[in-house]
Coordinates of C-alpha atoms and ligand atoms in Angstrom, one line a residue:
M1 CA 92.9 91.2 -45.7
L2 CA 95.7 92.0 -43.3
T3 CA 94.4 94.6 -40.9
V4 CA 95.6 96.7 -38.0
L5 CA 93.5 97.8 -35.1
V6 CA 94.7 100.2 -32.5
Y7 CA 92.7 101.0 -29.3
R8 CA 93.2 102.5 -26.0
S9 CA 91.5 101.5 -22.8
K10 CA 91.6 102.3 -19.1
K11 CA 92.3 99.8 -16.3
L12 CA 89.5 98.9 -13.9
V13 CA 91.6 96.6 -11.6
D14 CA 95.1 96.9 -10.4
F15 CA 97.6 94.9 -12.4
S16 CA 100.6 93.4 -10.7
E17 CA 103.7 92.2 -12.5
L18 CA 102.4 88.6 -11.9
D19 CA 99.1 89.5 -13.6
F20 CA 100.9 90.8 -16.6
H21 CA 103.0 87.7 -16.7
D22 CA 99.8 85.6 -16.9
L23 CA 98.1 87.9 -19.3
N24 CA 101.1 87.8 -21.6
N25 CA 101.4 84.0 -21.5
S26 CA 97.8 83.4 -22.3
A27 CA 97.6 86.1 -24.9
Q28 CA 100.8 84.8 -26.4
N29 CA 99.5 81.3 -27.1
K30 CA 96.1 82.5 -28.4
N31 CA 97.7 85.1 -30.6
I32 CA 100.2 82.7 -32.2
K33 CA 97.4 80.3 -32.9
N34 CA 95.3 83.0 -34.5
G35 CA 98.1 84.6 -36.4
I36 CA 98.1 87.9 -34.5
T37 CA 101.0 90.2 -33.9
G38 CA 101.3 93.4 -32.0
V39 CA 102.2 95.3 -28.9
L40 CA 100.5 96.2 -25.6
L41 CA 101.7 99.4 -23.8
Y42 CA 100.6 100.2 -20.2
D43 CA 101.2 103.4 -18.3
G44 CA 99.8 102.3 -14.9
N45 CA 96.4 103.5 -15.9
Y46 CA 95.8 103.3 -19.6
F47 CA 96.5 100.6 -22.2
L48 CA 97.4 101.1 -25.9
Q49 CA 97.3 98.0 -27.9
I50 CA 98.2 97.4 -31.6
L51 CA 96.7 94.3 -33.1
E52 CA 97.7 93.0 -36.5
G53 CA 96.2 90.0 -38.4
D54 CA 93.5 88.7 -40.6
E55 CA 90.5 91.1 -40.5
E56 CA 88.1 88.6 -39.2
Q57 CA 90.4 87.4 -36.4
I58 CA 91.2 91.0 -35.4
L59 CA 87.5 92.0 -35.1
K60 CA 86.7 88.8 -33.2
L61 CA 89.6 89.5 -30.8
Y62 CA 88.6 93.1 -30.3
H63 CA 85.1 92.1 -29.5
L64 CA 86.4 89.7 -26.8
I65 CA 88.8 92.3 -25.5
C66 CA 85.9 94.8 -25.1
M67 CA 84.1 92.3 -22.9
D68 CA 87.1 91.9 -20.5
S69 CA 86.0 93.3 -17.2
R70 CA 89.6 94.3 -16.2
H71 CA 89.5 97.4 -18.4
H72 CA 86.9 99.8 -19.9
N73 CA 86.6 103.1 -21.8
F74 CA 87.6 101.4 -25.0
V75 CA 88.4 103.9 -27.8
K76 CA 89.2 102.6 -31.2
I77 CA 91.9 104.7 -32.7
I78 CA 92.4 103.1 -36.1
E79 CA 91.2 100.1 -38.0
T80 CA 92.8 99.9 -41.4
Q81 CA 94.2 97.5 -44.0
I82 CA 98.0 97.0 -44.3
P83 CA 100.3 95.5 -46.9
L84 CA 102.6 93.8 -44.3
R85 CA 102.8 93.5 -40.6
Y86 CA 104.9 95.9 -38.6
F87 CA 105.6 93.4 -35.9
T88 CA 107.7 90.6 -37.3
N89 CA 107.1 87.9 -34.8
L90 CA 103.7 86.3 -33.9
G91 CA 102.4 87.0 -30.4
M92 CA 102.2 90.1 -28.3
T93 CA 105.0 92.2 -26.8
F94 CA 104.2 93.9 -23.5
F95 CA 105.8 97.3 -22.4
D96 CA 105.3 99.0 -19.1
I97 CA 106.1 102.5 -20.3
R98 CA 106.4 104.0 -16.9
E99 CA 109.9 102.6 -16.8
K100 CA 110.9 104.0 -20.1
S101 CA 111.8 107.3 -21.8
R102 CA 110.2 108.0 -25.1
D103 CA 113.4 107.3 -27.0
E104 CA 114.0 104.0 -25.2
L105 CA 110.5 102.9 -26.0
I106 CA 110.6 103.8 -29.6
S107 CA 114.0 102.2 -30.2
E108 CA 112.7 99.0 -28.6
I109 CA 109.6 99.1 -30.7
K110 CA 111.7 99.6 -33.8
K111 CA 113.6 96.4 -33.0
L112 CA 110.4 94.5 -33.3
N113 CA 110.4 95.3 -37.0
N114 CA 113.0 94.1 -39.4
H115 CA 111.5 94.5 -42.8
I116 CA 109.1 97.3 -43.8
K117 CA 110.9 100.6 -42.9
I118 CA 109.9 102.2 -46.2
E119 CA 106.1 101.6 -46.0
P120 CA 103.9 104.6 -44.9
Y121 CA 102.3 102.3 -42.4
Y122 CA 105.6 101.9 -40.5
N123 CA 105.7 105.6 -39.5
K124 CA 102.0 105.8 -38.8
I125 CA 102.4 103.1 -36.1
L126 CA 105.3 105.0 -34.6
R127 CA 103.4 108.3 -34.6
I128 CA 100.5 106.8 -32.8
I129 CA 102.8 105.4 -30.1
Y130 CA 104.4 108.9 -29.8
A131 CA 100.9 110.4 -29.4
F132 CA 100.0 107.9 -26.7
F133 CA 103.3 108.7 -24.9
D134 CA 102.5 112.4 -25.2
N135 CA 99.2 111.9 -23.3
I136 CA 97.0 112.5 -26.3
W137 CA 95.0 109.3 -25.8
R138 CA 95.2 109.4 -22.0
D139 CA 92.3 111.8 -21.3
E140 CA 90.8 112.0 -17.9
I141 CA 87.2 111.3 -18.6
S142 CA 85.3 109.4 -15.9
Y143 CA 81.8 108.4 -16.6
S144 CA 79.7 109.6 -13.7
K145 CA 77.0 107.0 -13.3
E146 CA 76.8 107.9 -9.6
L147 CA 76.1 111.6 -10.1
G148 CA 72.5 111.2 -9.2
E149 CA 69.0 110.8 -10.6
W150 CA 67.7 112.1 -13.9
S151 CA 64.5 114.1 -13.6
D152 CA 61.4 114.0 -15.8
I153 CA 59.8 117.3 -16.4
D154 CA 56.6 118.2 -18.3
V155 CA 56.5 121.6 -20.1
Y156 CA 53.4 123.1 -21.5
I157 CA 54.0 124.2 -25.0
G158 CA 50.6 124.2 -26.6
E159 CA 50.2 122.8 -30.1
S160 CA 51.0 123.7 -33.7
K161 CA 48.2 124.9 -35.9
I162 CA 47.6 122.8 -39.0
S163 CA 47.7 124.6 -42.3
S164 CA 47.2 123.7 -45.9
Y165 CA 49.6 124.5 -48.7
H166 CA 47.5 123.0 -51.4
D167 CA 44.9 120.2 -51.9
N168 CA 47.2 117.3 -51.0
L169 CA 49.5 118.9 -48.4
D170 CA 48.4 119.7 -44.9
Y171 CA 51.3 120.5 -42.6
K172 CA 52.2 121.5 -39.0
F173 CA 55.2 121.4 -36.8
S174 CA 56.8 119.4 -34.1
V175 CA 59.1 120.8 -31.5
Q176 CA 62.3 119.5 -29.9
P177 CA 64.2 121.3 -27.1
I178 CA 67.9 122.0 -27.1
I179 CA 69.0 122.0 -23.5
N180 CA 72.0 123.3 -21.6
T181 CA 73.1 120.6 -19.3
S182 CA 75.4 122.8 -17.3
N183 CA 72.4 124.6 -15.8
N184 CA 69.5 122.4 -17.0
K185 CA 67.8 125.3 -18.8
I186 CA 66.2 125.1 -22.2
S187 CA 68.4 127.0 -24.7
S188 CA 66.1 126.8 -27.6
Y189 CA 63.3 124.9 -29.3
E190 CA 63.7 123.6 -32.8
F191 CA 60.7 123.6 -35.1
L192 CA 60.5 120.5 -37.3
L193 CA 58.1 120.2 -40.2
R194 CA 55.4 117.5 -40.3
T195 CA 52.6 116.5 -42.5
G196 CA 49.1 117.1 -41.0
R197 CA 49.2 113.5 -39.9
G198 CA 52.7 113.7 -38.4
G199 CA 54.7 112.5 -41.3
S200 CA 58.4 113.5 -41.8
P201 CA 59.7 116.7 -43.5
Y202 CA 60.8 114.5 -46.4
E203 CA 57.2 113.4 -46.8
C204 CA 56.1 117.1 -46.9
F205 CA 58.6 118.0 -49.5
S206 CA 58.0 114.9 -51.7
S207 CA 54.4 115.9 -52.5
L208 CA 55.7 119.1 -54.0
N209 CA 57.5 119.8 -57.3
S210 CA 60.9 121.5 -57.2
D211 CA 59.5 125.0 -57.8
E212 CA 57.0 124.7 -55.0
I213 CA 59.4 123.3 -52.4
Y214 CA 61.3 126.6 -51.7
N215 CA 58.2 128.7 -51.6
F216 CA 56.5 126.2 -49.3
D217 CA 59.6 126.1 -47.1
I218 CA 59.4 129.8 -46.4
I219 CA 55.6 130.1 -46.2
S220 CA 55.5 127.2 -43.7
K221 CA 57.6 129.3 -41.2
K222 CA 54.5 131.4 -40.5
I223 CA 52.9 128.4 -38.7
S224 CA 56.1 127.6 -36.7
L225 CA 56.6 131.3 -35.6
E226 CA 53.0 131.7 -34.7
W227 CA 53.3 128.6 -32.4
A228 CA 56.6 129.9 -31.0
S229 CA 55.0 133.2 -30.2
R230 CA 52.5 131.4 -28.0
F231 CA 54.9 129.7 -25.6
I232 CA 58.5 130.9 -26.0
E233 CA 59.7 133.6 -23.6
G234 CA 62.8 135.1 -22.1
N235 CA 66.2 134.2 -23.6
V236 CA 64.9 130.9 -25.1
K237 CA 65.6 130.9 -28.8
I238 CA 63.6 129.7 -31.7
S239 CA 65.4 127.4 -34.2
I240 CA 64.0 127.1 -37.7
N241 CA 65.3 125.2 -40.7
L242 CA 65.6 126.5 -44.2
L243 CA 66.9 124.9 -47.3
P244 CA 69.9 126.8 -48.7
N245 CA 67.9 127.1 -52.0
T246 CA 65.0 128.7 -50.2
L247 CA 67.4 131.5 -49.3
L248 CA 68.9 131.5 -52.8
K249 CA 65.9 131.1 -55.1
I250 CA 63.1 133.0 -53.4
P251 CA 64.0 136.7 -53.9
N252 CA 62.5 138.1 -50.6
T253 CA 63.0 135.2 -48.2
V254 CA 64.6 137.3 -45.6
E255 CA 62.0 140.0 -45.8
I256 CA 59.2 137.4 -45.6
L257 CA 60.8 135.9 -42.6
L258 CA 61.1 139.3 -41.0
K259 CA 57.5 140.1 -41.7
Y260 CA 56.3 136.8 -39.9
V261 CA 58.7 137.6 -37.0
K262 CA 57.1 141.1 -36.6
D263 CA 53.5 139.9 -37.1
F264 CA 53.9 137.6 -34.1
N265 CA 55.6 140.2 -31.9
L266 CA 58.9 138.3 -32.0
H267 CA 62.3 139.8 -32.6
P268 CA 65.0 138.5 -35.1
G269 CA 67.4 138.1 -32.2
Q270 CA 65.2 135.3 -30.9
I271 CA 65.5 133.4 -34.1
I272 CA 68.3 131.0 -35.2
V273 CA 68.2 130.0 -38.9
E274 CA 69.6 126.5 -39.3
I275 CA 71.2 125.8 -42.6
T276 CA 72.6 122.5 -43.7
E277 CA 76.1 122.5 -45.1
E278 CA 75.6 120.4 -48.2
E279 CA 73.9 122.5 -50.9
A280 CA 75.1 125.9 -49.7
I281 CA 78.3 125.7 -51.5
S282 CA 76.8 125.6 -55.0
Q283 CA 76.7 129.4 -55.2
P284 CA 79.0 130.6 -52.4
E285 CA 79.0 134.3 -53.4
K286 CA 75.3 134.7 -53.6
F287 CA 74.8 132.6 -50.5
T288 CA 77.2 134.7 -48.5
N289 CA 75.2 137.8 -49.4
V290 CA 72.0 136.2 -48.0
I291 CA 73.8 135.3 -44.8
K292 CA 75.0 138.9 -44.5
K293 CA 71.4 140.1 -44.9
L294 CA 70.1 137.8 -42.2
H295 CA 72.9 138.9 -39.9
S296 CA 72.3 142.5 -40.5
F297 CA 68.6 142.1 -39.4
G298 CA 69.8 140.4 -36.3
F299 CA 69.0 136.8 -37.1
G300 CA 71.3 134.1 -35.7
I301 CA 72.8 131.5 -38.1
A302 CA 73.5 127.9 -37.3
I303 CA 75.3 125.4 -39.5
D304 CA 73.2 122.3 -39.2
D305 CA 74.4 118.7 -39.6
F306 CA 78.0 119.8 -39.3
G307 CA 80.3 116.9 -40.1
A308 CA 77.8 115.0 -42.2
G309 CA 78.5 116.8 -45.5
F310 CA 81.5 117.9 -47.4
A311 CA 81.8 121.6 -47.1
G312 CA 82.7 121.5 -43.4
L313 CA 85.3 123.8 -42.2
S314 CA 85.2 126.3 -45.0
L315 CA 81.6 127.2 -44.2
I316 CA 82.8 128.5 -40.8
T317 CA 84.9 131.2 -42.5
K318 CA 82.3 132.1 -45.0
F319 CA 79.2 132.3 -42.8
Q320 CA 80.5 133.3 -39.4
P321 CA 77.7 131.4 -37.7
E322 CA 76.7 131.9 -34.1
K323 CA 76.1 128.2 -33.7
I324 CA 77.3 124.8 -35.1
K325 CA 75.2 121.7 -34.7
I326 CA 77.4 118.6 -34.8
D327 CA 75.6 115.8 -36.7
R328 CA 74.5 112.5 -35.3
V329 CA 77.0 110.7 -37.6
I330 CA 79.8 112.2 -35.5
V331 CA 78.0 112.0 -32.2
S332 CA 76.8 108.4 -32.3
R333 CA 78.9 106.2 -30.1
I334 CA 81.6 108.9 -29.9
H335 CA 82.8 107.6 -26.5
E336 CA 84.2 104.6 -28.4
D337 CA 85.6 106.3 -31.5
G338 CA 89.0 107.9 -31.5
P339 CA 89.0 109.8 -34.9
R340 CA 85.6 111.4 -34.2
Q341 CA 86.7 112.3 -30.7
M342 CA 89.6 114.2 -32.2
I343 CA 87.4 115.9 -34.7
V344 CA 85.1 117.1 -32.0
R345 CA 88.0 118.2 -29.8
S346 CA 89.3 120.4 -32.6
V347 CA 85.9 121.8 -33.4
V348 CA 85.4 122.7 -29.7
N349 CA 88.7 124.5 -29.7
L350 CA 87.9 126.4 -32.9
C351 CA 84.4 127.4 -31.7
R352 CA 85.7 128.5 -28.4
A353 CA 88.2 130.8 -30.1
L354 CA 85.6 132.2 -32.5
G355 CA 82.7 132.6 -30.0
I356 CA 80.6 130.0 -31.7
E357 CA 78.2 127.8 -29.7
I358 CA 78.2 124.1 -30.2
V359 CA 75.2 121.8 -30.1
A360 CA 75.5 118.1 -30.2
E361 CA 72.6 116.6 -32.1
G362 CA 71.0 113.2 -32.0
V363 CA 72.3 112.3 -28.6
E364 CA 70.7 108.9 -27.6
Q365 CA 73.1 107.5 -25.1
A366 CA 74.2 108.8 -21.7
E367 CA 77.8 107.9 -22.5
E368 CA 77.7 110.1 -25.6
W369 CA 76.5 113.0 -23.6
E370 CA 79.1 112.4 -20.8
W371 CA 81.9 112.3 -23.3
L372 CA 80.8 115.4 -25.2
K373 CA 80.2 117.2 -21.9
S374 CA 83.7 116.3 -20.8
V375 CA 85.3 118.2 -23.7
G376 CA 83.3 121.3 -22.9
I377 CA 80.0 121.0 -24.9
E378 CA 77.0 122.3 -23.0
L379 CA 74.1 122.3 -25.5
F380 CA 72.4 119.0 -26.4
Q381 CA 69.5 117.8 -28.5
G382 CA 68.4 114.2 -28.8
F383 CA 66.1 111.5 -27.8
L384 CA 68.1 111.0 -24.6
F385 CA 66.6 114.3 -23.3
S386 CA 63.4 114.7 -25.4
K387 CA 61.8 113.5 -28.6
P388 CA 60.2 115.9 -31.1
S389 CA 56.7 116.3 -30.0
N390 CA 53.3 117.4 -31.3
N391 CA 51.7 117.2 -27.9
A392 CA 50.8 120.1 -25.7
M393 CA 52.8 118.6 -22.9
L394 CA 56.5 118.2 -23.8
K395 CA 58.4 115.6 -21.8
I396 CA 62.0 116.5 -21.0
R397 CA 64.5 114.4 -19.1
F398 CA 67.2 116.5 -17.4
P399 CA 70.4 114.9 -16.2
P400 CA 71.7 115.4 -12.7
L401 CA 73.4 118.7 -12.4
D402 CA 77.2 118.7 -12.0
I403 CA 77.6 121.4 -9.3
S404 CA 81.4 121.3 -9.6
A405 CA 81.2 122.6 -13.2
V406 CA 81.4 126.4 -13.5
T407 CA 80.0 128.1 -16.5
L408 CA 80.3 131.6 -17.9
F409 CA 76.7 132.4 -18.8
Ligands
C2E501 P1 67.6 118.4 -38.4 O1 67.4 119.9 -38.6 O2 69.0 118.0 -38.2 O3 66.7 118.0 -37.3 C1 66.9 117.0 -36.3 C2 66.4 115.7 -36.8 O4 66.9 114.7 -36.0 C3 64.9 115.6 -36.7 O5 64.4 114.7 -37.7 C4 64.7 114.9 -35.3 O6 63.6 114.1 -35.2 C5 65.9 114.0 -35.4 N1 66.4 113.6 -34.1 C6 66.5 114.4 -33.0 N2 67.1 113.7 -31.9 C7 67.4 112.5 -32.4 C8 68.0 111.4 -31.8 O7 68.4 111.3 -30.6 N3 68.1 110.3 -32.6 C9 67.7 110.3 -33.9 N4 67.9 109.2 -34.6 N5 67.2 111.3 -34.5 C10 67.0 112.5 -33.8 P2 63.2 115.2 -38.6 O8 62.2 115.9 -37.8 O9 62.8 114.0 -39.4 O10 63.9 116.2 -39.5 C11 64.8 115.8 -40.5 C12 65.4 117.0 -41.2 O11 64.4 117.7 -42.0 C13 65.9 118.1 -40.2 O12 67.1 117.7 -39.7 C14 65.9 119.3 -41.1 O13 67.1 119.3 -41.9 C15 64.8 119.0 -42.1 N6 63.7 119.9 -41.7 C16 62.8 119.8 -40.6 N7 61.9 120.9 -40.7 C17 62.3 121.6 -41.7 C18 61.8 122.9 -42.3 O14 60.8 123.5 -41.8 N8 62.4 123.3 -43.4 C19 63.4 122.7 -44.0 N9 63.9 123.2 -45.1 N10 63.9 121.5 -43.5 C20 63.3 121.0 -42.4
MN502 MN1 68.0 121.6 -37.8
MN503 MN1 70.8 118.5 -37.9

C-alpha cells in the first residue's frame, strides 16, 4: 500500500552545503530505485522529512535513517496510507528553510505537486510543513546523559499481612513508589493487590464470582491501609485502586473505606483513590455522586490509566480529580512518537491550568523519563525507578538531580 511517513530529527554534526549536495545525490539514486518520493527540510538544527512509497520500502528506509549517526532525536509524526503521492517526481527535494519565508517555501512545495489538489491528504502535508515552520516540531529537548550518576537507595517498608477472603483466596499487597524527580522525594506509594503467593490482581479477581469481586475489592483495602499505617509518614500519600463498580454497587463503600482509614489512625487526606476510566462511564450520574462523597470526606481522586480507555477528557470535567495517571500505552517510547507527544503536551497544559497533578506510569526507559520531564511532568512510577515489591526492603533508583530546575512545592 502506498504510505507516507513524516519524521523530524535533530542534527548531530554540522552540515555544509557540500554535505547536502552529496546527501542529496546519494539519496536521489536510492530513492528513485526504490520508488520513493518526498521532501527534506532543514533549518540549521532540525530536519523534517516526508517519505512516500510502498509501505515496506518506507519502513525499511526509516529504519536505516534512524541508524544514521549524523542526526538523532527521531520523532515519527505520521505514518499513514495514501491514495496518491503528493510529490510527483521520484527522488527527494531538499530545502534549506533558513533562506525562505513561509510563503516562499509553501509555494515551492506546491510546485512539486501537479495532480491531487483535491485530496484531503494534500492539505495535511501542507499543514504539517506549516507546523514545522512555526516551531511546533522544533522543541529544545536535550537528553542529559551527562547529568550524573543514578543512586540506589533501600527504604524499609515492612511487609503486607496475608489475609484470606475465602477458602481458595489468600491475598496480600505489593507496593510501588511514585517519585518526584524534581526533588527526589517519594510522593506516594501505590498498593497493588496480590495473591498470597504473589500472583497478579487479575488472578485474585478471577477466583471470585462477579458478586464477590466488588465486596472483596473494598474489604481487601483493610490490609493495604494497615500496612500503609506502619511505614507511611509525613506528606507521603497512599494510593489505592478501586474498581468503578466497587464504588457503584457496594452501598457503603465510602463509609467502609473511611472506617479503615480511622481504624489505622490515618486521615482521608492521605489517601488517593485511583479509578480507571473505562467502566466509570456506564452510570455517569451515580458515579459522579460517589466521587462527590469521596471528595467531601477529603479523599483525593486519581484517574488511572489515562489515555488507555475511551472516556478520556470528559472524565476530567465530571470528576475534578486531583491527579491523572498517564497510562503506559502513551508513555512507552514517547520520545520517538509525535502524536503521543502532542497528547501529553496538551494534557500537561490542561492539568496545569486546573491544578491537577500528573503522574507518568510504566516508565521503563531513561529517554521516556527525560522527555516527560522536559514538558513539565515531575511525578513518575515505573520499573526504571522501582518495581512493585513484597520485600521489607524496597529498592529505589533515583536519577541525578537537575539543580537548575526550579519547582514550586
Ligand atoms: P495500575 O493501577 O495501573 O497499576 C500499575 C500496574 O503497572 C501494576 O501492575 C504494576 O506492576 C505495573 N507497572 C508499574 N511500573 C511498570 C513498568 O515500568 N512497566 C510495566 N510493564 N508495568 C509496570 P499490577 O500490579 O499487575 O496491577 C495491574 C492493575 O490491577 C493495576 O493497574 C490496577 O488497575 C489493578 N489493581 C491493582 N490492585 C488493585 C486493587 O486493590 N483493587 C483493584 N480494583 N484493582 C487493583
Ligand atoms: Mn493504579
Ligand atoms: Mn495505571
